Amino acid sequence: MKSKLLRSFTLFLTLILISGMVLACQVPVFRYALERWMPDPYKLAITPGVSGAFSPDEQAVIDFLKSQKPDPRAESGVFANLAIEIGAGASASVSGASMSIFYPEKVRGFATKPIWEGALTLENAKRLVDSPARREIVKRLLLGQSAIWVMVESGTATADDAAAATVTASMPEAIASLKVPEGVLTPQQAESADNFAAVNADDVLRSEVPLKIDFSLIRIKRDDPAEALLLPMLLKIEDDLGEYASEPMVFPVFGRGRILEPLIGKGIRNENLLEYATYICGACSCEVKDQNPGVDLLIAADWDTALHGSEVVLEKILPPLEGTGVFAAAGDPVAKAVEGQGNVAAPMPVVATGAAPDAIGFPLMTILLTTTAVIGVIAVGTIFLLRRKSP
């Protein structure tokens, strides 16, 4: 009887998992993340100096930072994923006000440990919310690139050049071998479908950004002052990355600036790069953002305006911020270089291979399936207990 119940229970769970896989979203992970995953906010803790009060200059910095955080009343705008907490106490060791930046609270293990601490100055505040590398990342993502390989250099030219060459050489193979999953629809295709009611809304794109398989490389020096506050966001994602400061590191960045754990030194190999690319370009098997790997970067951009329009308007999503190394929107050579590259939508589906946890999405149908599974488990458990109690 026990083996019979076990077989029935196994069959029941298998059917539930198969149902979830059938309903899985076909939009690639990188595009689903770009259109539907809101970046988690970094916490910025501001503490006054020994006087316990903020000077006029310090208050001006606070006002600037407040203008960068999201305003729930605004329909759109250039906002950084930033949450500000201003302390009431005074610092006993620092004459001026200070600020500490923390990873988003949803990131495991980092809730109480700052990734950077420094003086509350306008220069630091501007570098916190914006930098040349992040502007370039936003531009390339909104041009339709699947992911950007961000390489933090070691400082040893031979090692850095070799790592960059490996990354660059891996791109043509990834572009040639990976395809956009079958079943992805544009809004126009969904509206003209023979059976519109049967169209899964999760398979429909929400913007006119080109859908293609495409990658590029950005190199950052460890001592670049313009990236002084971006680097901690990358290099503190794992507790032990400081032990590998002499090695180049490559971070995949996709969506709205979501990074994955880096490939380091000898781990920067073609097969590892292809594995990451396969996950990023595969069908989004888990639509719940927090159940996917990665951490969001702190970026100031008007993602929604860019995605809802028919064109990428860089002047709107990246307005000039003084002292941050502004890129020209018109006639930009990088934008021209990445435009039109990559593998445009093709019929062959790709499934991620071990880079992300298998999970079922979270639309209404999945809720119903989950509820059914729970009821089934309870029912089977109850039957099993009754059988055990029977003489």
XYZ file of N, CA and C in Angstrom, residues 3 12 23 26 35 52 57 67 93 99 103 112 130 145 151 175 186 201 238 246 248 273 286 312 314 326 328 331 368:
87
model
N 3.925 1.604 -1.182
C 4.553 1.829 -2.488
C 3.541 2.329 -3.495
N 1.481 12.404 -9.291
C 0.745 13.656 -9.094
C 1.679 14.856 -9.176
N 3.286 25.893 -19.120
C 2.832 27.266 -19.015
C 3.986 28.269 -18.877
N 7.830 32.092 -22.589
C 8.803 31.861 -23.654
C 9.684 33.068 -23.926
N 11.867 44.234 -19.436
C 10.525 44.801 -19.531
C 9.718 44.693 -18.233
N 26.058 66.942 14.855
C 24.696 66.413 14.877
C 23.765 67.102 13.911
N 25.878 73.033 2.696
C 26.395 72.254 1.577
C 25.956 70.793 1.679
N 16.273 63.937 -4.913
C 15.699 64.157 -6.249
C 15.960 62.981 -7.174
N 33.250 60.125 15.269
C 34.614 60.059 14.756
C 34.850 60.876 13.489
N 28.094 58.973 4.397
C 27.043 58.135 3.832
C 27.573 56.723 3.629
N 23.666 46.945 -0.217
C 22.940 46.209 -1.240
C 21.446 46.207 -0.911
N 23.034 43.973 6.473
C 23.565 44.826 7.533
C 25.009 45.267 7.289
N 25.391 57.616 -10.901
C 25.667 57.642 -12.333
C 27.159 57.505 -12.587
N 20.745 44.586 -26.882
C 21.748 43.581 -26.564
C 21.239 42.654 -25.467
N 33.958 43.611 -17.675
C 35.197 43.058 -17.143
C 35.889 44.070 -16.239
N 26.167 33.839 -30.460
C 25.182 34.440 -31.367
C 24.714 33.427 -32.402
N 5.165 39.608 -30.752
C 5.068 41.051 -30.614
C 3.606 41.399 -30.319
N -0.336 35.931 -22.178
C 0.153 37.316 -22.091
C 1.634 37.373 -21.733
N 30.068 38.864 -3.812
C 30.438 37.673 -3.058
C 31.470 38.076 -2.018
N 43.873 40.157 -7.873
C 44.924 40.106 -8.895
C 44.462 39.403 -10.164
N 41.485 39.100 -13.396
C 40.370 39.777 -14.074
C 39.054 39.075 -13.745
N 31.276 31.015 -20.387
C 30.598 32.162 -20.996
C 29.346 31.711 -21.740
N 11.234 30.911 -14.776
C 10.776 31.412 -13.473
C 10.561 32.913 -13.571
N 14.461 54.442 -28.983
C 15.264 54.630 -27.784
C 15.693 56.091 -27.712
N 17.669 58.464 -25.875
C 18.685 58.508 -24.838
C 18.730 59.850 -24.124
N 29.430 62.491 -19.400
C 28.238 62.295 -20.205
C 28.599 61.792 -21.600
N 27.469 61.398 -25.574
C 26.608 62.081 -26.534
C 25.601 61.094 -27.080
N 24.663 60.480 -32.825
C 25.860 60.115 -33.559
C 26.880 59.347 -32.757
N -3.155 28.712 -9.220
C -4.136 27.634 -9.160
C -3.455 26.276 -9.105
